[in-house]
């Protein structure tokens, strides 16, 4: 499984970058996790839009779905600008916000499928298992398993021991760190760097990637603060194009 960070900003993208988006690939099958603002532009540095097989959306906040409309319009124009046959694409989302799920569809250009917490889904070579997070709107973390490896993505959440236990056994945890140590992330359904580190320590994962990063301060400080909580885990911060084969 290859993981590539397409975008990692909280709320909105900085110049030339993107909000939440991660490309997961194995054996030529390509899944986009989240499709925040700026993701469709940045994604094209790493793959062709027409090659994406599936999109999995954690929740319906704009920094995670802002570019779904751009993907819809690409699908609409694709038959006009390319003679290659259009390959199917499915967007997966939860149905706890019916309007949010409905808005994933567009004029028959894209298939949509719901997911739920108690129903693992096979998507291409991956098995996805979904876990409810602590967030102001319904949001799901996910464990993504292939034959060889496992990835855990916290999506947006406050600190949760349940999520830490769910992440156990993952080769990489991508965890949100919207706030610095000492700030109040919990009131907004987000984690501090310290809490992301504690979650990685509880999960005993070998590798932690901090993401959903704030628009102020020094992100290296987030890494130091998280690392202090999980000395046996390698901690890094997300950046556009950061990539790893698990
Ligand atoms: Zn959110
Ligand atoms: Zn967010």
GROMACS .gro file of N, CA and C in nm, residues 170-174 200 204-209 232-236 242 244 246:
model
   60
  170UNK      N    1  -0.185  -0.106   1.329
  170UNK     CA    2  -0.161  -0.031   1.204
  170UNK      C    3  -0.012  -0.003   1.187
  171UNK      N    4   0.034  -0.001   1.064
  171UNK     CA    5   0.173   0.033   1.034
  171UNK      C    6   0.195   0.184   1.039
  172UNK      N    7   0.090   0.258   1.012
  172UNK     CA    8   0.098   0.404   1.012
  172UNK      C    9  -0.034   0.459   1.064
  173UNK      N   10  -0.025   0.557   1.155
  173UNK     CA   11  -0.145   0.631   1.198
  173UNK      C   12  -0.133   0.773   1.145
  174UNK      N   13  -0.232   0.814   1.067
  174UNK     CA   14  -0.242   0.954   1.025
  174UNK      C   15  -0.341   1.018   1.122
  200UNK      N   16  -0.119   0.770   1.968
  200UNK     CA   17  -0.023   0.681   1.901
  200UNK      C   18   0.047   0.589   2.001
  204UNK      N   19   0.025   0.197   2.018
  204UNK     CA   20   0.155   0.131   1.999
  204UNK      C   21   0.189   0.116   1.850
  205UNK      N   22   0.158   0.220   1.772
  205UNK     CA   23   0.190   0.216   1.629
  205UNK      C   24   0.336   0.258   1.608
  206UNK      N   25   0.402   0.204   1.507
  206UNK     CA   26   0.543   0.239   1.485
  206UNK      C   27   0.564   0.377   1.424
  207UNK      N   28   0.458   0.433   1.362
  207UNK     CA   29   0.477   0.555   1.283
  207UNK      C   30   0.352   0.643   1.294
  208UNK      N   31   0.373   0.770   1.325
  208UNK     CA   32   0.263   0.866   1.339
  208UNK      C   33   0.288   0.984   1.246
  209UNK      N   34   0.189   1.016   1.166
  209UNK     CA   35   0.196   1.134   1.079
  209UNK      C   36   0.091   1.234   1.126
  232UNK      N   37   0.857   0.560   2.145
  232UNK     CA   38   0.892   0.446   2.059
  232UNK      C   39   0.834   0.458   1.918
  233UNK      N   40   0.762   0.567   1.892
  233UNK     CA   41   0.697   0.586   1.763
  233UNK      C   42   0.772   0.693   1.684
  234UNK      N   43   0.791   0.670   1.555
  234UNK     CA   44   0.849   0.773   1.469
  234UNK      C   45   0.740   0.875   1.437
  235UNK      N   46   0.764   1.003   1.469
  235UNK     CA   47   0.662   1.106   1.447
  235UNK      C   48   0.709   1.201   1.337
  236UNK      N   49   0.620   1.227   1.242
  236UNK     CA   50   0.647   1.325   1.137
  236UNK      C   51   0.527   1.414   1.118
  242UNK      N   52   0.418   1.416   0.070
  242UNK     CA   53   0.477   1.316   0.162
  242UNK      C   54   0.423   1.179   0.124
  244UNK      N   55   0.472   0.727   0.152
  244UNK     CA   56   0.536   0.612   0.214
  244UNK      C   57   0.470   0.483   0.163
  246UNK      N   58   0.376   0.116   0.270
  246UNK     CA   59   0.358   0.039   0.393
  246UNK      C   60   0.370  -0.110   0.363
   0.00000   0.00000   0.00000
